[in-house]
XYZ file of C-alpha atoms in Angstrom:
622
model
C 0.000 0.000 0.000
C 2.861 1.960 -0.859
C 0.947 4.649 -2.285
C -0.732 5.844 0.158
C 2.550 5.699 2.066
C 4.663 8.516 0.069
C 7.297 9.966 2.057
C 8.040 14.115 1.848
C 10.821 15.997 2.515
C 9.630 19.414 4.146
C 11.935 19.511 6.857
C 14.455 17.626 8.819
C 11.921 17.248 11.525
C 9.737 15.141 9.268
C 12.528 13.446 8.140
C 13.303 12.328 12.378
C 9.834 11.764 12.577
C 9.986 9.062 9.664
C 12.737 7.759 11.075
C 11.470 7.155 14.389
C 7.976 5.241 13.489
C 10.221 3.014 11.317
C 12.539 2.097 13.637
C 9.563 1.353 16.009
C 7.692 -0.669 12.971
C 11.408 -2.696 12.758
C 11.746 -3.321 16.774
C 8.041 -4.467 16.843
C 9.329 -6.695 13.884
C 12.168 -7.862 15.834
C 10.787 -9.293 18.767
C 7.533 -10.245 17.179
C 9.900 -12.540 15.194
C 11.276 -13.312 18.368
C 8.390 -14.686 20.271
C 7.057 -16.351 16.884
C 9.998 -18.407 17.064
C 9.406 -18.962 21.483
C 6.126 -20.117 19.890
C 7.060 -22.590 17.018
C 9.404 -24.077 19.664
C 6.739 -24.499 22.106
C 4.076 -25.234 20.098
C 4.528 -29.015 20.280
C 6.078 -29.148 23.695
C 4.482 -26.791 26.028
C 1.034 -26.317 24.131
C -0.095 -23.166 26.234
C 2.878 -21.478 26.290
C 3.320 -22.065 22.654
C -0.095 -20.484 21.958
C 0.920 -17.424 24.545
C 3.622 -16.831 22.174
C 2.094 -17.097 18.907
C -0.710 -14.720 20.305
C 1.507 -12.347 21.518
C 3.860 -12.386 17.984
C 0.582 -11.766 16.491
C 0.161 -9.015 18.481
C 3.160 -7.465 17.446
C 3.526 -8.052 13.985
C 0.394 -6.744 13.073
C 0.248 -3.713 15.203
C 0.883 -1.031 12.463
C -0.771 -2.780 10.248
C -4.237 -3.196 12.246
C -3.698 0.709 13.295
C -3.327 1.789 9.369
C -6.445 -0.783 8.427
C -8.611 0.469 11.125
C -7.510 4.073 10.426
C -7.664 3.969 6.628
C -11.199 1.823 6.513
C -13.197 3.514 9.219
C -12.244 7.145 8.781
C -11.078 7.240 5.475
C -13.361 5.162 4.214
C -10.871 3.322 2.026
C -10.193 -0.426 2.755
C -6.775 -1.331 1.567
C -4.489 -4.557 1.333
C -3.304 -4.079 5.455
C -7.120 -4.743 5.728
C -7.152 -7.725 3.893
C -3.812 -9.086 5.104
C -5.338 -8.389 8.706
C -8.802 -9.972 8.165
C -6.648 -13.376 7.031
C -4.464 -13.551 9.609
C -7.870 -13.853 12.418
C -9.474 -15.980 10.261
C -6.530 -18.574 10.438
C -7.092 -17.788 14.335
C -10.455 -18.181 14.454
C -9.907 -22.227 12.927
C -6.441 -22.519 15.660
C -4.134 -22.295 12.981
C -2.144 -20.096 15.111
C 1.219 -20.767 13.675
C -0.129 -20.145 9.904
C -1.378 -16.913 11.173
C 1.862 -15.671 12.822
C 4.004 -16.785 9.720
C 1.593 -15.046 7.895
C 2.199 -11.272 9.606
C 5.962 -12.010 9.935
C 6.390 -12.245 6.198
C 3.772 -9.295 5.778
C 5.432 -7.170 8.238
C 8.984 -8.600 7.207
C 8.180 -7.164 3.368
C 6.506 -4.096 4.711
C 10.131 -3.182 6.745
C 12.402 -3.841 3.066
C 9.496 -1.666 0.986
C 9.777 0.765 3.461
C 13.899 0.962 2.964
C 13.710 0.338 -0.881
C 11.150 3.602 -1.046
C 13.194 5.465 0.745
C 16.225 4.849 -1.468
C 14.522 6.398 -4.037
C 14.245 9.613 -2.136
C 17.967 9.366 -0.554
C 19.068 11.945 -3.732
C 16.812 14.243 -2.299
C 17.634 13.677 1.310
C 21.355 13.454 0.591
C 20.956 17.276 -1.121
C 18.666 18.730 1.715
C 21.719 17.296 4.303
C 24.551 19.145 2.406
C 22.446 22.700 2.521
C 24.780 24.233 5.932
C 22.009 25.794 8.292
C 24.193 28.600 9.395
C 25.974 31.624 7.475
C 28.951 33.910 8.404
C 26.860 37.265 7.679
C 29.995 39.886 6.719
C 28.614 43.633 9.087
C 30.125 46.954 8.179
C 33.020 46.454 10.561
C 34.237 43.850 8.358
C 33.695 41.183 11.170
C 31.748 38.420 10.490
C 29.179 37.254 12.411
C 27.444 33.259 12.414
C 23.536 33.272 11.875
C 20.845 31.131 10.887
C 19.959 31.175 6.915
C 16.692 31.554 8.005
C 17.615 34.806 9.066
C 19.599 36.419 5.670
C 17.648 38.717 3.782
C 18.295 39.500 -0.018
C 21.098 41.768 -0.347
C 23.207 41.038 2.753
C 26.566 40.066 2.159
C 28.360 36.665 3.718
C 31.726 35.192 3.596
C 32.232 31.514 2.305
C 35.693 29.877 3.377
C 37.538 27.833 1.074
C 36.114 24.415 1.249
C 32.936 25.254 2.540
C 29.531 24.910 1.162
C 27.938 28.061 0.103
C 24.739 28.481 2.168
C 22.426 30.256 0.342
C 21.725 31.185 -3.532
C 23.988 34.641 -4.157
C 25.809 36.458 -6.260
C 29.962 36.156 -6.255
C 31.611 39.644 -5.292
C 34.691 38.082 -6.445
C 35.875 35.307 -8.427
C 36.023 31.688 -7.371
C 35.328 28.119 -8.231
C 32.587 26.407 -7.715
C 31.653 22.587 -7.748
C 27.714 22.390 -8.368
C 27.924 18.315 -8.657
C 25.810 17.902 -5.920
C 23.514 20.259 -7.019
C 23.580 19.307 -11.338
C 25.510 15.891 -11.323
C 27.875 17.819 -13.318
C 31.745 16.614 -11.642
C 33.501 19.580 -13.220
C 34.015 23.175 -10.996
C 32.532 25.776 -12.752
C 34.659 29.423 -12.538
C 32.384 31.754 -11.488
C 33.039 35.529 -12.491
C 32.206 38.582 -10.398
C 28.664 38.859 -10.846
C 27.546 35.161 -11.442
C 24.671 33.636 -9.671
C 25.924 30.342 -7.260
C 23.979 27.776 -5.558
C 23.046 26.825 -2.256
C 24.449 23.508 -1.340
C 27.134 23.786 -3.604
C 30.755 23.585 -2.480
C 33.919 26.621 -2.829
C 36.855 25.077 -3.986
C 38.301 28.378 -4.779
C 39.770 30.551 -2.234
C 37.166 32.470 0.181
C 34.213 34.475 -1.447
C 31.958 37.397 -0.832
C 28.801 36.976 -1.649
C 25.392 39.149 -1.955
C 22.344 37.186 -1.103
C 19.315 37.111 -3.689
C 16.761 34.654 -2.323
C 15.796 34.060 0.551
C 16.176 30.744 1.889
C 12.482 29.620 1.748
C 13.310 30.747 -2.431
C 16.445 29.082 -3.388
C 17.125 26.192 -6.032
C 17.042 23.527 -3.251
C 14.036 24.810 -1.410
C 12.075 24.711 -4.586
C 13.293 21.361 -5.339
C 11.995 20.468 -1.888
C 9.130 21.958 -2.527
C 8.345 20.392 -6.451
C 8.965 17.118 -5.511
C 6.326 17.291 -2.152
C 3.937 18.475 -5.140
C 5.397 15.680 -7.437
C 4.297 13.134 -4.999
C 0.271 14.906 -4.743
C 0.503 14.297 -8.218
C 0.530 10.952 -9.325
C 0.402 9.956 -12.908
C -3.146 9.266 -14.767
C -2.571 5.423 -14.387
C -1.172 5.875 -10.995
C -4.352 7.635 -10.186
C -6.465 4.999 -11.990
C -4.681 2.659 -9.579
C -5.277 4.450 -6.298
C -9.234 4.592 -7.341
C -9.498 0.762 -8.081
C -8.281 -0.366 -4.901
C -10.758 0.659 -3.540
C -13.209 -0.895 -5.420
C -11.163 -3.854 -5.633
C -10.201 -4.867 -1.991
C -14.449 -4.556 -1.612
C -15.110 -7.083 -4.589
C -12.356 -9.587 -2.453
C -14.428 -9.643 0.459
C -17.244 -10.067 -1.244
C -15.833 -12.736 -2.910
C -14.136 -14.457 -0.253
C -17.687 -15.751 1.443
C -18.647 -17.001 -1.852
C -15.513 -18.958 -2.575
C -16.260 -20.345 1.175
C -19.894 -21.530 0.446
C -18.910 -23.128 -2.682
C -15.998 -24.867 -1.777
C -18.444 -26.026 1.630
C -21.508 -26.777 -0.581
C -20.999 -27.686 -4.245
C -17.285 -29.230 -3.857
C -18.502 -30.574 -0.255
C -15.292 -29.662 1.819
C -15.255 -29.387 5.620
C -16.128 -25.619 6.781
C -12.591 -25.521 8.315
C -11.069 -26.442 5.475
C -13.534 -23.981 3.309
C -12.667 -21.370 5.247
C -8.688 -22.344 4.972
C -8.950 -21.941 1.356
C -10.624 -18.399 1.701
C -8.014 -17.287 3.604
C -5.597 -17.874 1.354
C -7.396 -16.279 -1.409
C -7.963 -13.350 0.905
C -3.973 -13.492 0.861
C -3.007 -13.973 -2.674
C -5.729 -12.140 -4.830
C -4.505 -8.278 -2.008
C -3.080 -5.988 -4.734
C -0.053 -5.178 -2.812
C 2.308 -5.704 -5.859
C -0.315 -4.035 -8.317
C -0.402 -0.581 -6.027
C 3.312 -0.695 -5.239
C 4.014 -0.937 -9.705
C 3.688 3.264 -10.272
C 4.826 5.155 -6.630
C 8.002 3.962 -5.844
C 9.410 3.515 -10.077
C 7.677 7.264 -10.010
C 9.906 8.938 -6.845
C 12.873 6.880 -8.191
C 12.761 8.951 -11.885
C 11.664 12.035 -10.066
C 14.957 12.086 -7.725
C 16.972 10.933 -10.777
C 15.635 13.940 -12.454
C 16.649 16.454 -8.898
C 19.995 14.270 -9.341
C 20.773 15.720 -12.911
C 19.507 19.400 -12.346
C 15.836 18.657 -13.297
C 12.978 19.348 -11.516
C 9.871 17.219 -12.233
C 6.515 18.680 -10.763
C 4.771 14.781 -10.908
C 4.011 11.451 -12.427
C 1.577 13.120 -15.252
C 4.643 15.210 -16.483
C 6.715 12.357 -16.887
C 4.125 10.605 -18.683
C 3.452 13.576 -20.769
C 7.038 14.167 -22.076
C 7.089 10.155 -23.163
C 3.842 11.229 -25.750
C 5.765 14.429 -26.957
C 6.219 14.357 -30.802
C 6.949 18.369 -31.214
C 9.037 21.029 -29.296
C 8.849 24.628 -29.573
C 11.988 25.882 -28.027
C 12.302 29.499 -27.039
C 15.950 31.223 -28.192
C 17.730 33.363 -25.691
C 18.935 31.988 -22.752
C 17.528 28.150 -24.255
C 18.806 27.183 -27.631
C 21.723 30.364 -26.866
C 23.755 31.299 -23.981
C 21.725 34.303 -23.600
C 24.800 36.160 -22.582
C 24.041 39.078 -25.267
C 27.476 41.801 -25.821
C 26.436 45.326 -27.133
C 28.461 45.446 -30.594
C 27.492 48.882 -31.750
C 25.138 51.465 -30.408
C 23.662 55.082 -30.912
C 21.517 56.660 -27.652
C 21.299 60.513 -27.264
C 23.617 61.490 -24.534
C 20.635 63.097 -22.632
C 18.667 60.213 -21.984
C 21.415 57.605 -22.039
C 21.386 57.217 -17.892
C 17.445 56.694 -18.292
C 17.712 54.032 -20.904
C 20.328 52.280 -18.528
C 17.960 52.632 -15.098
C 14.721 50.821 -17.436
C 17.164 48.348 -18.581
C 18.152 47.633 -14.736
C 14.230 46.819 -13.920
C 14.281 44.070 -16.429
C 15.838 40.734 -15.854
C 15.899 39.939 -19.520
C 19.439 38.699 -20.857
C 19.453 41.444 -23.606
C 18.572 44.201 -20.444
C 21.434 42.554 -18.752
C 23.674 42.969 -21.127
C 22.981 46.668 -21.779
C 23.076 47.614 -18.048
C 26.490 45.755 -18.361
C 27.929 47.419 -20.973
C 26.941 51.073 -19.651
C 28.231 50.038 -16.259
C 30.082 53.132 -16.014
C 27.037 55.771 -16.805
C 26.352 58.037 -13.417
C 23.102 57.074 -12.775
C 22.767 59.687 -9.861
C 20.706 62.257 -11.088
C 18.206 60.368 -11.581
C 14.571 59.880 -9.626
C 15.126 57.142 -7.145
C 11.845 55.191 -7.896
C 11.410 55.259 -11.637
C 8.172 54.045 -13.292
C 9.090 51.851 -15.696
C 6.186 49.663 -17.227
C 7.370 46.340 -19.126
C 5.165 45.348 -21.871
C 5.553 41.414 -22.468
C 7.285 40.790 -25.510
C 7.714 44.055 -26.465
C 9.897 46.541 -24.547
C 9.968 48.855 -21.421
C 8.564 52.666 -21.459
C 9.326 55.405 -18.795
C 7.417 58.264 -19.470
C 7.851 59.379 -22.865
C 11.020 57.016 -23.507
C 10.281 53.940 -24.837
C 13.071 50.811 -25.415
C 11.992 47.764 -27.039
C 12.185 45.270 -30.233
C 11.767 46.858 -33.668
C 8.419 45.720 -34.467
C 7.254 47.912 -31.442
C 7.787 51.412 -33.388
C 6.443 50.586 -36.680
C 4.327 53.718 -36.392
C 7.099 56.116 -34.859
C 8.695 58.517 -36.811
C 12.326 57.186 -37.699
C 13.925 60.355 -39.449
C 17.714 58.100 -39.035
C 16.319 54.916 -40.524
C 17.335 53.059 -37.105
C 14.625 50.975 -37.087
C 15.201 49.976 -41.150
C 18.820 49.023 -40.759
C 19.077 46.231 -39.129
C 22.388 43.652 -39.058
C 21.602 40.790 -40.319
C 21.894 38.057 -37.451
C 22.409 40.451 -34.498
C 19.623 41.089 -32.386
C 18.288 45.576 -32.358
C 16.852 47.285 -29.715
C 14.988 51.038 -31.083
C 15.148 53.747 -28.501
C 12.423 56.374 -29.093
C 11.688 59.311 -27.121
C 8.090 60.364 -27.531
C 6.310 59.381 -31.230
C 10.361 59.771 -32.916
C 13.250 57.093 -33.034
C 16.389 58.714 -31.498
C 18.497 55.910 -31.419
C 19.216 52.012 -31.241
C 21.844 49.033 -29.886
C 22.631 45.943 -31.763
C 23.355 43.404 -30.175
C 24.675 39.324 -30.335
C 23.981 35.865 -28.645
C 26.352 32.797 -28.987
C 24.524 29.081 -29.901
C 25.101 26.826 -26.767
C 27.138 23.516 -28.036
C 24.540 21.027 -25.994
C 21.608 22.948 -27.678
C 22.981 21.858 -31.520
C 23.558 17.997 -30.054
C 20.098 17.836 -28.129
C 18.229 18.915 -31.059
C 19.677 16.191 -33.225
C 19.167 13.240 -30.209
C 15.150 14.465 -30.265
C 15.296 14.307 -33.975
C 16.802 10.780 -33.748
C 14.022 9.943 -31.535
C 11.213 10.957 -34.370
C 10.242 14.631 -31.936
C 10.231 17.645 -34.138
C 11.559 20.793 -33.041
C 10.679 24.187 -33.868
C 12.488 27.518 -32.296
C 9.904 30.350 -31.326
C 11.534 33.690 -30.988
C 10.814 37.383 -30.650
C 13.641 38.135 -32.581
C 13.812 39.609 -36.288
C 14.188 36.662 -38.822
C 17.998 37.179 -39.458
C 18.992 36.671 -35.776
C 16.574 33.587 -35.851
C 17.760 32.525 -39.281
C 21.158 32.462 -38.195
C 20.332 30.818 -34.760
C 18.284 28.274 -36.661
C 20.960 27.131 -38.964
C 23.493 26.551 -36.035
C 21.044 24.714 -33.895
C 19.533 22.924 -37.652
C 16.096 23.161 -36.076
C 12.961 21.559 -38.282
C 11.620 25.357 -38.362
C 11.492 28.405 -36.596
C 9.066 31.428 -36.123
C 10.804 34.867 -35.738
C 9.283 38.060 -34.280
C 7.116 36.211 -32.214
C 4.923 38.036 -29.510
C 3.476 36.213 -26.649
C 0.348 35.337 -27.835
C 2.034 33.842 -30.959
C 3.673 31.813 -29.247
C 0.085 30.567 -27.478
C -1.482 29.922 -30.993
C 1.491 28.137 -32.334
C 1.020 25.467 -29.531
C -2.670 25.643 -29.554
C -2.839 25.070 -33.514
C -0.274 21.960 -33.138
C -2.423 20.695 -30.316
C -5.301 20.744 -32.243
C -3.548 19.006 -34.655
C -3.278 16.207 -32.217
C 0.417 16.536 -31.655
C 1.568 16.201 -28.177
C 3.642 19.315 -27.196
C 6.560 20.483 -25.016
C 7.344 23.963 -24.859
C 10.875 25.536 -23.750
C 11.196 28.865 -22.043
C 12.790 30.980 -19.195
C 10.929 34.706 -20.042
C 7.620 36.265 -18.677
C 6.599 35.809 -22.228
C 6.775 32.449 -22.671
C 4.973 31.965 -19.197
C 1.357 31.558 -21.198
C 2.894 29.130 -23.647
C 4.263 26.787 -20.918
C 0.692 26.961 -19.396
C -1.092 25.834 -22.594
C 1.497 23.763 -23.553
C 0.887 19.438 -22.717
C 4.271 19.521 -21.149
C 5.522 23.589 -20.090
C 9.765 23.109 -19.390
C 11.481 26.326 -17.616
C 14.715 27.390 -17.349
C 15.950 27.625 -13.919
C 17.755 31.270 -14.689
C 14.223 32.272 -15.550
C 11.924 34.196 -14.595
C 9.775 33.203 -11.604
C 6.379 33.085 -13.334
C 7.474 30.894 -16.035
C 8.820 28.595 -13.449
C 5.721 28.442 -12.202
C 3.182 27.888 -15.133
C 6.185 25.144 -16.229
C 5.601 20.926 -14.996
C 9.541 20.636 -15.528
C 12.336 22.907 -14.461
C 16.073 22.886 -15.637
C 18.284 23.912 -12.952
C 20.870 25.227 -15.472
C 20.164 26.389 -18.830
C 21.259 22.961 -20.218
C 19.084 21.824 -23.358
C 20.735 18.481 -23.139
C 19.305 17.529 -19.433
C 15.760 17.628 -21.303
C 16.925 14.549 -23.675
C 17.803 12.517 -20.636
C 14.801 13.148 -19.347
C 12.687 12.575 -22.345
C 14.810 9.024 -22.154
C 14.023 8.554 -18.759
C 10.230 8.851 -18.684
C 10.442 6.246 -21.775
C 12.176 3.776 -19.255
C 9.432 4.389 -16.747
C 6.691 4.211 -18.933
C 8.276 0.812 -19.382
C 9.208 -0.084 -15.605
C 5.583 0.382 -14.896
C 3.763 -1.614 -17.063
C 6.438 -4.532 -16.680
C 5.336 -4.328 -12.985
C 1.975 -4.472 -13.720
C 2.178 -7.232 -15.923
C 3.687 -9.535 -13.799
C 1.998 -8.212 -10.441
C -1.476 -9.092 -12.157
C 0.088 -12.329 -13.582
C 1.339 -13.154 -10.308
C -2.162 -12.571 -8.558
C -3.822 -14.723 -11.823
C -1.569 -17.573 -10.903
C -1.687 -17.845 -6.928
C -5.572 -17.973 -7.129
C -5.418 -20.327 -9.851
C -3.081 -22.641 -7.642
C -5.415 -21.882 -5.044
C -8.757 -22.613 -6.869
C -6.894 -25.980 -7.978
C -6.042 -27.014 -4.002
C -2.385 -26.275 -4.651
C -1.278 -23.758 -2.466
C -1.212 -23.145 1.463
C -1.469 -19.753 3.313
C 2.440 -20.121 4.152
C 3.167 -20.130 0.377
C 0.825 -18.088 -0.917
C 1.663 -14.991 1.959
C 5.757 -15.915 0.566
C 5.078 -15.742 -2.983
C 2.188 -12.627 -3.009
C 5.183 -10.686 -0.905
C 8.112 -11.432 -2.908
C 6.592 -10.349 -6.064
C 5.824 -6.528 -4.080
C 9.359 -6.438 -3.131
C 10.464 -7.280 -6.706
C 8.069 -4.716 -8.359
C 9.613 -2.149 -5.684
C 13.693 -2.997 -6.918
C 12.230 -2.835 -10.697
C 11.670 0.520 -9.871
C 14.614 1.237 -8.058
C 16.522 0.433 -11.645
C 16.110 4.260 -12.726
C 18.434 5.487 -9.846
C 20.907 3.769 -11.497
């Protein structure tokens, strides 16, 4: 009953709590095996002692399991296997088959213990990650001291000091150059340099010499907190078959006792057995026909892709997503910062001296890679003069105004008066940005993005794989051109706003393709929403990691293809278990039916093929 069993990772309170009612559920194994063996001893010796023991090994074997079956039937209203397992453990009581009954819950109980430890090697990735976050800081004050506080406590824009060695504590900004190793944090062995300026990682570890750093999330809002936080949401999410699953247990555990008096009465009055040994024979098909194995086929192979996914730097929001990617036959793929670095450079510009330090300030309340890299190439501009709160409006897709200075894409001044021809001369492959100031074009910026190497080598593995992709971009058509013949995309859409990019997935969908969509802007946020499968990049913007079921942790188009390759192998893990768990069920009541089969080997068959359904699973954390 695994599924109803799915373990979280909040916070390392949960995590002791967990770990205390298991080791409780493996002492109460231990010396209920104990006294079942005082019993078996016994049992032919000392009669009443015997049965003292085997009473009181019942006792303790199927304590947590009576609790949960009580529990789950009377107020949840949902009888489960426990119930079952319970129910033919007193009925091999009720006939003095104490000893039957005891080895019964000891091989129950015995398999519940090793499902419980195979789960929760499925979730060690995420464990092992939330262990190597440090819960204290060395917060840097104005005296230069440093002083040791709680994360909990840093607020964006204080600065702390990271020692050589030590794992960075919270997701900041480097004040001066170091190296970083982010394995633990993208699976990725080699130490990254990290520049002045460059975002690192909570959880990840200095290996260069001591660093300054500026906080920028909180720590309820960094990388590992949201991949605590996705994967609780993950496990609230099961796939649609998982689902399907969770609603016919129900339904099915109710048909078995039902059945179960029937089989009884027909054994008793058409095949003319003894009651006793009637009601033997139920009890073993009360055993065998529990869908332990059948409910334990989608949870545990689920978690295990899920933290295989945190393990390579992707986030997975639930079973459905997985099972969505596997059905993906098209991918539009947004351009900057996806298929391209993103890490623009200013190559030639012309802005009017007078409202140069204004353009600059609108360009610092964007967080788009092309604002970035303006801000950072007028680094030196005095900024002073200007009003300390500006109000600069962003218009999605288009550009940012302040007043009557407006700083955009092109396509946004087609109306404007253009007396220079800025806004006609565009480079072919470099990306333009018009300035206007009031209904007049005053000046522009051209600018240029470098193809990532993984991007080029991912879209070729998803073209291998029969997926088609297509680049959406709200660039002009030689910037895309150019991108698009690095990359070799199927096709690509240039000047694309927004809602383009909505009807371009909408009009595939209806189609009947299955779609993924790629993004890591504010304006790709409604296409990752519509989209069957919405992917985000983690140096995105918050609302499109939101609307998005997957989330790269770095900018790395190649962690999608594993992915992709990894819900295939699930898709396959779970209906192998479910094959053989319903084959195995199929065959013990057959042997059962046929007079074949006792309660001893029915309980050690039905429980072996749950713990082998669990392992299959367990084969994607390789």
């Amino acid at each position: 009953d695994l599924h109803r069993r799915r373990h979280s990772f909040p916070t390392r309170r949960s995590s002791d709590l967990d770990y205390i009612k298991s080791k409780r559920t493996a002492q109460f194994l231990v010396i209920g095996t104990i006294l079942m063996l005082l019993g078996l001893i016994f049992h032919y010796r000392i009669e009443h002692l015997g049965h003292a023991f085997l009473y009181l090994s019942v006792f303790f074997l199927g304590y947590f399991a009576s609790k949960k079956a009580i529990r789950d039937s009377i107020q949840d209203r949902s009888p489960n296997v426990d119930l079952l397992m319970i129910l033919a453990a007193l009925g091999a009581l009720i006939i003095q088959e104490e000893s039957e009954a005891t080895i019964l819950l000891f091989i129950f109980a015995t398999a519940e213990v090793l499902e419980a430890y195979v789960t929760e090697k499925s979730t060690s990735a995420i464990s092992s990650l939330m262990s190597q976050v440090p819960e204290t800081a060395q917060l840097l004050q104005a005296d230069g001291q440093t002083l040791e506080v709680p994360t909990e406590d840093l607020q964006v824009g204080d600065l702390i000091l990271v020692a050589k060695g030590n794992q960075i504590p919270i997701d900041s900004l480097a004040m001066n150059p170091t190296t970083v190793n982010e394995m633990a944090l993208t699976g990725e062995a080699v130490p990254v340099e990290k520049e002045v300026g460059d975002e690192v990682f909570a959880g990840t570890l200095n290996e260069g010499h001591a660093v300054t750093l500026q906080v920028t999330k909180t720590s309820d809002q960094t990388v590992f907190s949201n991949i605590i936080r996705m994967v609780e949401q993950a496990q609230n999410q099961p796939s649609k078959i998982g689902a399907w699953i969770d609603r016919f247990e129900r339904f099915y555990v109710i048909g078995v006792l039902l059945a179960v008096p029937l089989f009884i009465l027909a054994l008793n009055q058409l095949q003319g057995l003894s009651f006793q040994d009637a009601f033997y024979r139920g009890m073993v098909l009360l055993t065998v026909a529990s869908p332990c194995a059948l409910v334990a086929s989608v949870t545990p192979a689920t978690l295990s892709a899920i933290s295989k996914g945190a393990r390579i730097g992707v986030l997975i929001k639930g079973g459905t997503a997985l099972e969505n990617l596997a059905a993906v036959d098209l991918i539009y793929s947004d351009k900057t910062g996806t298929l391209t670095y993103g890490n623009f450079e200013v190559l030639d510009a012309v802005i009017p001296e007078d409202i140069l330090p204004l353009v600059v300030a609108m360009e610092q309340s964007s967080h788009h890679p092309i604002a970035q890299a303006i801000v950072k190439h007028y680094a030196d501009v005095d900024l002073s003069q200007l009003p300390a709160n500006l109000n600069v409006q962003e218009e999605s897709g288009m550009g940012l105004i302040c007043g009557d200075v407006r700083v955009g894409k092109p396509a946004a001044f087609a109306d404007y008066q253009d007396p220079n021809g800025y806004a006609q001369s565009l480079s072919a492959g470099q990306t333009t940005v018009i300035v206007a100031k009031g209904e007049t074009v005053v000046g522009y910026l051209n600018l240029a993005d470098q193809v990532r190497p993984e991007s080029a080598q991912a879209v070729h593995d998803f073209q291998k794989e029969g997926v088609e992709v297509v680049m959406l971009t709200g660039d002009n058509e030689a910037v895309a051109e150019r991108i698009a013949k690095e990359v070799a995309v199927d096709d690509f859409r240039a000047n694309c706003l927004p809602q383009d990019k909505i009807q371009d997935v909408q009009r595939s969908q209806a189609a009947g393709r299955v779609v993924a969509m790629i993004g890591d802007g504010i304006n790709d946020a409604p296409a990752l929403a519509n989209a069957n499968v919405g992917i985000a990049m983690g140096s995105g913007s918050a609302i499109a990691m939101e609307s998005a079921e997957l989330v790269m942790v770095q900018n790395n188009f190649a962690k999608l293809f594993q992915v992709f390759k990894l819900s295939h192998k699930l898709n396959r893990i779970i209906w192998q278990n479910l094959f053989f768990s319903v084959g195995v069920i199929i065959i013990l009541i057959t042997l059962n039916i046929l007079g074949l089969l006792d309660l001893t080997k029915g309980v050690i068959f039905h429980e072996m093929s749950t713990i082998l359904v669990i392992l299959n699973g367990l084969r994607l954390l390789k």
